[in-house]
Amino acid sequence: MSKIENGKTVKVHYTGKFDDQNVFDSSLEREPLEVTLGNGQLIPGFEKGLVGLSEGDKKTIEIQASEAYGELREDLIQEVGVTQLPENVQVGDRLQAQAENGNPIPVVVTEINGAKAKVDANHPLAGKNLIFDVEVVEVVEVV
């Protein structure tokens, strides 16, 4: 039976949880995730956790924040004037800011205090350790 290694395409079901066991994402109610390892499609810790597994294997992968979506970066949290934000903006709203080069940057409004607001451009899962229960559905053989 074929083992998973870089360059192999695999189909896996997963359930992603935080340290407190609260589920943040799962593929169980939809098609399994299909990816080719080594293409940078997955967070590093998830890829490393799949290497060496075979079809039918189940495993729990514990991933530190640094091997997931990275540590929380304070430099990605900015204070802006509320006049720079859409009217009636609320804490928790997801917006798009624009980088100096014109590229869109997704941000979340984390605080509104009078005329000032804080927006956070960190990935929503940055700074969090993650746990994935995975099941290898198929190691796709290329013909």
Short mmCIF file of N, CA and C in Angstrom, two decimals:
data_model
loop_
_atom_site.label_atom_id
_atom_site.label_comp_id
_atom_site.label_asym_id
_atom_site.label_seq_id
_atom_site.Cartn_x
_atom_site.Cartn_y
_atom_site.Cartn_z
N MET A 1 0.84 -1.18 0.00
CA MET A 1 0.00 0.00 0.00
C MET A 1 0.89 1.25 0.00
N SER A 2 0.48 2.23 -0.76
CA SER A 2 1.28 3.43 -0.95
C SER A 2 1.26 4.35 0.28
N LYS A 3 2.45 4.81 0.66
CA LYS A 3 2.59 5.74 1.78
C LYS A 3 2.58 7.17 1.25
N ILE A 4 2.09 8.08 2.08
CA ILE A 4 2.03 9.50 1.69
C ILE A 4 3.43 10.09 1.81
N GLU A 5 3.81 10.82 0.75
CA GLU A 5 5.08 11.55 0.75
C GLU A 5 4.90 12.79 -0.11
N ASN A 6 5.86 13.70 -0.08
CA ASN A 6 5.79 14.91 -0.90
C ASN A 6 5.59 14.52 -2.35
N GLY A 7 4.72 15.26 -3.03
CA GLY A 7 4.42 15.00 -4.43
C GLY A 7 3.21 14.10 -4.62
N LYS A 8 2.79 13.40 -3.57
CA LYS A 8 1.61 12.52 -3.67
C LYS A 8 0.34 13.34 -3.48
N THR A 9 -0.69 12.95 -4.22
CA THR A 9 -2.01 13.56 -4.05
C THR A 9 -2.82 12.65 -3.13
N VAL A 10 -3.45 13.26 -2.14
CA VAL A 10 -4.20 12.49 -1.16
C VAL A 10 -5.59 13.09 -0.96
N LYS A 11 -6.50 12.24 -0.51
CA LYS A 11 -7.82 12.69 -0.09
C LYS A 11 -7.94 12.34 1.38
N VAL A 12 -8.24 13.36 2.20
CA VAL A 12 -8.36 13.13 3.64
C VAL A 12 -9.62 13.81 4.17
N HIS A 13 -10.21 13.16 5.18
CA HIS A 13 -11.24 13.81 5.98
C HIS A 13 -10.54 14.33 7.22
N TYR A 14 -11.00 15.47 7.71
CA TYR A 14 -10.37 16.05 8.89
C TYR A 14 -11.41 16.76 9.75
N THR A 15 -11.11 16.86 11.02
CA THR A 15 -11.85 17.70 11.94
C THR A 15 -10.81 18.53 12.68
N GLY A 16 -10.90 19.85 12.55
CA GLY A 16 -9.96 20.76 13.19
C GLY A 16 -10.54 21.29 14.48
N LYS A 17 -9.73 21.21 15.55
CA LYS A 17 -10.17 21.66 16.87
C LYS A 17 -9.10 22.54 17.50
N PHE A 18 -9.56 23.34 18.47
CA PHE A 18 -8.65 24.12 19.30
C PHE A 18 -8.24 23.26 20.50
N ASP A 19 -7.29 23.78 21.29
CA ASP A 19 -6.85 23.07 22.50
C ASP A 19 -8.00 22.69 23.42
N ASP A 20 -9.05 23.53 23.44
CA ASP A 20 -10.20 23.26 24.33
C ASP A 20 -11.21 22.28 23.71
N GLN A 21 -10.85 21.69 22.57
CA GLN A 21 -11.65 20.69 21.85
C GLN A 21 -12.83 21.27 21.06
N ASN A 22 -12.99 22.60 21.05
CA ASN A 22 -14.04 23.20 20.22
C ASN A 22 -13.65 23.07 18.75
N VAL A 23 -14.59 22.57 17.93
CA VAL A 23 -14.34 22.34 16.51
C VAL A 23 -14.48 23.65 15.74
N PHE A 24 -13.48 23.95 14.88
CA PHE A 24 -13.56 25.15 14.04
C PHE A 24 -13.81 24.81 12.58
N ASP A 25 -13.56 23.56 12.17
CA ASP A 25 -13.79 23.18 10.77
C ASP A 25 -13.77 21.66 10.66
N SER A 26 -14.54 21.13 9.71
CA SER A 26 -14.56 19.70 9.48
C SER A 26 -14.99 19.43 8.04
N SER A 27 -14.43 18.36 7.47
CA SER A 27 -14.80 17.97 6.11
C SER A 27 -15.80 16.83 6.12
N LEU A 28 -16.21 16.36 7.29
CA LEU A 28 -17.03 15.15 7.39
C LEU A 28 -18.38 15.27 6.69
N GLU A 29 -18.91 16.47 6.58
CA GLU A 29 -20.23 16.65 5.93
C GLU A 29 -20.09 17.03 4.46
N ARG A 30 -18.87 16.97 3.93
CA ARG A 30 -18.66 17.30 2.52
C ARG A 30 -17.61 16.36 1.94
N GLU A 31 -17.19 16.65 0.73
CA GLU A 31 -16.17 15.82 0.09
C GLU A 31 -14.86 15.91 0.87
N PRO A 32 -14.06 14.84 0.86
CA PRO A 32 -12.75 14.94 1.52
C PRO A 32 -11.87 15.98 0.84
N LEU A 33 -10.95 16.52 1.62
CA LEU A 33 -9.97 17.47 1.12
C LEU A 33 -9.00 16.73 0.21
N GLU A 34 -8.79 17.23 -1.01
CA GLU A 34 -7.83 16.62 -1.93
C GLU A 34 -6.70 17.60 -2.17
N VAL A 35 -5.47 17.19 -1.85
CA VAL A 35 -4.31 18.06 -2.00
C VAL A 35 -3.10 17.25 -2.45
N THR A 36 -2.16 17.96 -3.05
CA THR A 36 -0.86 17.37 -3.39
C THR A 36 0.15 17.91 -2.38
N LEU A 37 0.79 17.01 -1.64
CA LEU A 37 1.75 17.43 -0.63
C LEU A 37 2.97 18.06 -1.28
N GLY A 38 3.49 19.09 -0.62
CA GLY A 38 4.69 19.77 -1.11
C GLY A 38 4.39 20.98 -1.97
N ASN A 39 3.10 21.23 -2.26
CA ASN A 39 2.74 22.39 -3.10
C ASN A 39 2.40 23.62 -2.29
N GLY A 40 2.51 23.53 -0.97
CA GLY A 40 2.22 24.67 -0.12
C GLY A 40 0.74 24.96 0.04
N GLN A 41 -0.12 23.97 -0.26
CA GLN A 41 -1.56 24.16 -0.13
C GLN A 41 -2.03 24.04 1.31
N LEU A 42 -1.24 23.39 2.15
CA LEU A 42 -1.62 23.12 3.54
C LEU A 42 -0.68 23.83 4.49
N ILE A 43 -1.14 24.04 5.72
CA ILE A 43 -0.22 24.56 6.73
C ILE A 43 0.86 23.51 6.97
N PRO A 44 2.08 23.94 7.27
CA PRO A 44 3.22 23.01 7.38
C PRO A 44 2.99 21.84 8.34
N GLY A 45 2.43 22.08 9.49
CA GLY A 45 2.22 21.03 10.47
C GLY A 45 1.25 19.96 10.01
N PHE A 46 0.25 20.35 9.22
CA PHE A 46 -0.72 19.39 8.69
C PHE A 46 -0.03 18.48 7.68
N GLU A 47 0.74 19.08 6.77
CA GLU A 47 1.47 18.28 5.77
C GLU A 47 2.41 17.29 6.45
N LYS A 48 3.22 17.78 7.40
CA LYS A 48 4.17 16.90 8.09
C LYS A 48 3.46 15.75 8.78
N GLY A 49 2.28 16.02 9.32
CA GLY A 49 1.52 14.99 10.02
C GLY A 49 0.98 13.91 9.11
N LEU A 50 0.82 14.21 7.82
CA LEU A 50 0.30 13.22 6.87
C LEU A 50 1.39 12.31 6.30
N VAL A 51 2.63 12.81 6.27
CA VAL A 51 3.72 12.04 5.66
C VAL A 51 3.89 10.70 6.37
N GLY A 52 3.95 9.63 5.57
CA GLY A 52 4.14 8.28 6.10
C GLY A 52 2.86 7.52 6.34
N LEU A 53 1.72 8.20 6.28
CA LEU A 53 0.45 7.50 6.47
C LEU A 53 0.05 6.79 5.19
N SER A 54 -0.87 5.83 5.31
CA SER A 54 -1.40 5.09 4.17
C SER A 54 -2.92 5.19 4.16
N GLU A 55 -3.51 4.78 3.04
CA GLU A 55 -4.96 4.78 2.91
C GLU A 55 -5.59 4.03 4.08
N GLY A 56 -6.62 4.63 4.66
CA GLY A 56 -7.32 4.00 5.79
C GLY A 56 -6.77 4.39 7.15
N ASP A 57 -5.56 4.95 7.20
CA ASP A 57 -4.97 5.35 8.48
C ASP A 57 -5.74 6.51 9.09
N LYS A 58 -5.80 6.51 10.43
CA LYS A 58 -6.39 7.62 11.19
C LYS A 58 -5.32 8.10 12.15
N LYS A 59 -5.29 9.43 12.37
CA LYS A 59 -4.27 10.00 13.23
C LYS A 59 -4.76 11.32 13.80
N THR A 60 -4.31 11.65 14.99
CA THR A 60 -4.53 12.97 15.56
C THR A 60 -3.22 13.73 15.44
N ILE A 61 -3.27 14.90 14.79
CA ILE A 61 -2.10 15.73 14.57
C ILE A 61 -2.22 16.98 15.43
N GLU A 62 -1.27 17.18 16.34
CA GLU A 62 -1.26 18.39 17.17
C GLU A 62 -0.23 19.34 16.58
N ILE A 63 -0.67 20.56 16.29
CA ILE A 63 0.16 21.52 15.58
C ILE A 63 0.31 22.80 16.41
N GLN A 64 1.55 23.17 16.66
CA GLN A 64 1.83 24.44 17.35
C GLN A 64 1.53 25.60 16.39
N ALA A 65 1.19 26.75 16.95
CA ALA A 65 0.84 27.93 16.15
C ALA A 65 1.90 28.24 15.08
N SER A 66 3.18 28.07 15.44
CA SER A 66 4.26 28.39 14.50
C SER A 66 4.25 27.48 13.26
N GLU A 67 3.66 26.29 13.37
CA GLU A 67 3.57 25.35 12.24
C GLU A 67 2.18 25.37 11.62
N ALA A 68 1.32 26.30 12.12
CA ALA A 68 -0.04 26.42 11.61
C ALA A 68 -0.16 27.75 10.86
N TYR A 69 -0.82 28.72 11.46
CA TYR A 69 -1.01 30.01 10.81
C TYR A 69 -0.09 31.09 11.37
N GLY A 70 0.92 30.67 12.13
CA GLY A 70 1.90 31.60 12.66
C GLY A 70 1.47 32.20 13.97
N GLU A 71 2.43 32.88 14.60
CA GLU A 71 2.15 33.56 15.86
C GLU A 71 1.39 34.85 15.56
N LEU A 72 0.67 35.32 16.55
CA LEU A 72 -0.05 36.58 16.43
C LEU A 72 0.98 37.71 16.31
N ARG A 73 0.85 38.53 15.28
CA ARG A 73 1.79 39.63 15.06
C ARG A 73 1.15 40.95 15.41
N GLU A 74 1.73 41.62 16.41
CA GLU A 74 1.20 42.91 16.86
C GLU A 74 1.30 43.96 15.76
N ASP A 75 2.30 43.82 14.86
CA ASP A 75 2.45 44.81 13.79
C ASP A 75 1.32 44.74 12.76
N LEU A 76 0.50 43.70 12.83
CA LEU A 76 -0.63 43.58 11.91
C LEU A 76 -1.94 44.10 12.52
N ILE A 77 -1.84 44.67 13.72
CA ILE A 77 -2.98 45.29 14.38
C ILE A 77 -2.77 46.80 14.31
N GLN A 78 -3.69 47.50 13.70
CA GLN A 78 -3.55 48.94 13.48
C GLN A 78 -4.71 49.70 14.09
N GLU A 79 -4.40 50.91 14.56
CA GLU A 79 -5.46 51.81 15.02
C GLU A 79 -5.75 52.78 13.89
N VAL A 80 -7.03 52.96 13.58
CA VAL A 80 -7.44 53.87 12.51
C VAL A 80 -8.60 54.72 13.01
N GLY A 81 -8.84 55.80 12.32
CA GLY A 81 -10.00 56.63 12.63
C GLY A 81 -11.26 55.96 12.12
N VAL A 82 -12.34 56.01 12.90
CA VAL A 82 -13.58 55.37 12.45
C VAL A 82 -14.10 55.98 11.16
N THR A 83 -13.69 57.21 10.86
CA THR A 83 -14.12 57.84 9.61
C THR A 83 -13.52 57.14 8.39
N GLN A 84 -12.45 56.33 8.62
CA GLN A 84 -11.84 55.58 7.52
C GLN A 84 -12.57 54.27 7.26
N LEU A 85 -13.54 53.95 8.10
CA LEU A 85 -14.27 52.68 7.99
C LEU A 85 -15.68 52.92 7.46
N PRO A 86 -16.31 51.87 6.93
CA PRO A 86 -17.69 52.03 6.45
C PRO A 86 -18.62 52.48 7.58
N GLU A 87 -19.67 53.18 7.21
CA GLU A 87 -20.66 53.64 8.19
C GLU A 87 -21.29 52.44 8.90
N ASN A 88 -21.61 52.58 10.15
CA ASN A 88 -22.26 51.54 10.97
C ASN A 88 -21.42 50.28 11.15
N VAL A 89 -20.09 50.39 11.04
CA VAL A 89 -19.22 49.23 11.22
C VAL A 89 -19.32 48.76 12.67
N GLN A 90 -19.22 47.44 12.86
CA GLN A 90 -19.33 46.83 14.19
C GLN A 90 -18.09 46.01 14.49
N VAL A 91 -17.81 45.81 15.78
CA VAL A 91 -16.73 44.92 16.18
C VAL A 91 -17.06 43.53 15.63
N GLY A 92 -16.08 42.88 15.02
CA GLY A 92 -16.27 41.56 14.42
C GLY A 92 -16.49 41.61 12.92
N ASP A 93 -16.78 42.79 12.39
CA ASP A 93 -16.97 42.91 10.93
C ASP A 93 -15.66 42.62 10.20
N ARG A 94 -15.77 41.93 9.09
CA ARG A 94 -14.62 41.65 8.23
C ARG A 94 -14.64 42.64 7.07
N LEU A 95 -13.51 43.28 6.87
CA LEU A 95 -13.39 44.30 5.83
C LEU A 95 -12.17 44.01 4.96
N GLN A 96 -12.04 44.77 3.88
CA GLN A 96 -10.85 44.67 3.05
C GLN A 96 -10.13 46.01 3.08
N ALA A 97 -8.90 45.97 3.54
CA ALA A 97 -8.04 47.15 3.47
C ALA A 97 -7.21 47.02 2.20
N GLN A 98 -6.44 48.03 1.92
CA GLN A 98 -5.60 47.98 0.72
C GLN A 98 -4.16 48.26 1.11
N ALA A 99 -3.28 47.36 0.68
CA ALA A 99 -1.84 47.54 0.93
C ALA A 99 -1.31 48.66 0.04
N GLU A 100 -0.12 49.14 0.37
CA GLU A 100 0.49 50.21 -0.43
C GLU A 100 0.64 49.82 -1.89
N ASN A 101 0.84 48.50 -2.13
CA ASN A 101 1.00 48.04 -3.51
C ASN A 101 -0.34 47.80 -4.21
N GLY A 102 -1.45 48.09 -3.49
CA GLY A 102 -2.77 47.94 -4.09
C GLY A 102 -3.44 46.61 -3.82
N ASN A 103 -2.71 45.65 -3.26
CA ASN A 103 -3.30 44.33 -2.98
C ASN A 103 -4.30 44.42 -1.83
N PRO A 104 -5.41 43.66 -1.92
CA PRO A 104 -6.38 43.67 -0.82
C PRO A 104 -5.84 42.91 0.40
N ILE A 105 -6.16 43.40 1.59
CA ILE A 105 -5.76 42.76 2.84
C ILE A 105 -7.03 42.56 3.68
N PRO A 106 -7.41 41.31 3.96
CA PRO A 106 -8.58 41.12 4.83
C PRO A 106 -8.25 41.51 6.27
N VAL A 107 -9.14 42.26 6.90
CA VAL A 107 -8.97 42.68 8.29
C VAL A 107 -10.27 42.45 9.04
N VAL A 108 -10.15 42.36 10.37
CA VAL A 108 -11.31 42.25 11.25
C VAL A 108 -11.29 43.44 12.20
N VAL A 109 -12.43 44.05 12.40
CA VAL A 109 -12.55 45.14 13.37
C VAL A 109 -12.59 44.50 14.76
N THR A 110 -11.59 44.83 15.60
CA THR A 110 -11.51 44.19 16.92
C THR A 110 -11.93 45.10 18.05
N GLU A 111 -11.98 46.41 17.79
CA GLU A 111 -12.31 47.35 18.86
C GLU A 111 -12.77 48.66 18.25
N ILE A 112 -13.79 49.27 18.85
CA ILE A 112 -14.21 50.62 18.47
C ILE A 112 -14.30 51.40 19.76
N ASN A 113 -13.55 52.52 19.80
CA ASN A 113 -13.51 53.33 21.02
C ASN A 113 -13.59 54.80 20.62
N GLY A 114 -14.82 55.30 20.59
CA GLY A 114 -15.01 56.69 20.19
C GLY A 114 -14.67 56.90 18.73
N ALA A 115 -13.69 57.79 18.48
CA ALA A 115 -13.31 58.12 17.11
C ALA A 115 -12.24 57.17 16.56
N LYS A 116 -11.78 56.23 17.38
CA LYS A 116 -10.72 55.30 16.97
C LYS A 116 -11.25 53.86 16.90
N ALA A 117 -10.62 53.08 16.04
CA ALA A 117 -10.97 51.66 15.92
C ALA A 117 -9.67 50.88 15.71
N LYS A 118 -9.68 49.62 16.11
CA LYS A 118 -8.55 48.73 15.84
C LYS A 118 -8.97 47.70 14.82
N VAL A 119 -8.09 47.48 13.83
CA VAL A 119 -8.31 46.44 12.82
C VAL A 119 -7.13 45.49 12.86
N ASP A 120 -7.43 44.22 12.66
CA ASP A 120 -6.43 43.16 12.78
C ASP A 120 -6.32 42.41 11.46
N ALA A 121 -5.10 42.39 10.88
CA ALA A 121 -4.87 41.71 9.61
C ALA A 121 -4.27 40.31 9.80
N ASN A 122 -4.14 39.85 11.07
CA ASN A 122 -3.67 38.49 11.30
C ASN A 122 -4.71 37.50 10.77
N HIS A 123 -4.24 36.30 10.37
CA HIS A 123 -5.18 35.23 10.03
C HIS A 123 -6.01 34.95 11.27
N PRO A 124 -7.31 34.66 11.13
CA PRO A 124 -8.15 34.40 12.31
C PRO A 124 -7.63 33.28 13.21
N LEU A 125 -6.83 32.35 12.67
CA LEU A 125 -6.29 31.25 13.48
C LEU A 125 -4.84 31.49 13.91
N ALA A 126 -4.30 32.67 13.63
CA ALA A 126 -2.92 32.98 14.05
C ALA A 126 -2.83 32.95 15.57
N GLY A 127 -1.71 32.45 16.07
CA GLY A 127 -1.47 32.40 17.50
C GLY A 127 -2.15 31.24 18.21
N LYS A 128 -2.84 30.38 17.46
CA LYS A 128 -3.56 29.27 18.07
C LYS A 128 -2.90 27.93 17.74
N ASN A 129 -2.80 27.07 18.76
CA ASN A 129 -2.40 25.69 18.53
C ASN A 129 -3.62 24.95 18.02
N LEU A 130 -3.43 24.06 17.06
CA LEU A 130 -4.54 23.36 16.43
C LEU A 130 -4.39 21.86 16.56
N ILE A 131 -5.51 21.17 16.59
CA ILE A 131 -5.53 19.71 16.64
C ILE A 131 -6.40 19.23 15.48
N PHE A 132 -5.88 18.32 14.68
CA PHE A 132 -6.65 17.76 13.57
C PHE A 132 -6.76 16.25 13.74
N ASP A 133 -7.99 15.74 13.72
CA ASP A 133 -8.23 14.31 13.60
C ASP A 133 -8.36 14.06 12.11
N VAL A 134 -7.48 13.23 11.56
CA VAL A 134 -7.50 12.98 10.11
C VAL A 134 -7.71 11.50 9.81
N GLU A 135 -8.32 11.26 8.66
CA GLU A 135 -8.46 9.90 8.14
C GLU A 135 -8.09 9.96 6.67
N VAL A 136 -7.13 9.13 6.28
CA VAL A 136 -6.71 9.09 4.87
C VAL A 136 -7.73 8.27 4.09
N VAL A 137 -8.46 8.93 3.21
CA VAL A 137 -9.49 8.28 2.41
C VAL A 137 -8.85 7.58 1.21
N GLU A 138 -7.88 8.27 0.59
CA GLU A 138 -7.26 7.70 -0.61
C GLU A 138 -5.90 8.36 -0.86
N VAL A 139 -4.94 7.53 -1.27
CA VAL A 139 -3.69 8.05 -1.81
C VAL A 139 -3.86 7.87 -3.32
N VAL A 140 -4.00 8.98 -4.04
CA VAL A 140 -4.34 8.94 -5.46
C VAL A 140 -3.11 8.49 -6.25
N GLU A 141 -3.28 7.41 -6.97
CA GLU A 141 -2.18 6.90 -7.81
C GLU A 141 -2.28 7.54 -9.18
N VAL A 142 -1.21 8.16 -9.60
CA VAL A 142 -1.17 8.80 -10.92
C VAL A 142 -0.79 7.74 -11.95
N VAL A 143 -1.60 7.67 -13.02
CA VAL A 143 -1.33 6.68 -14.07
C VAL A 143 -0.73 7.31 -15.29
#
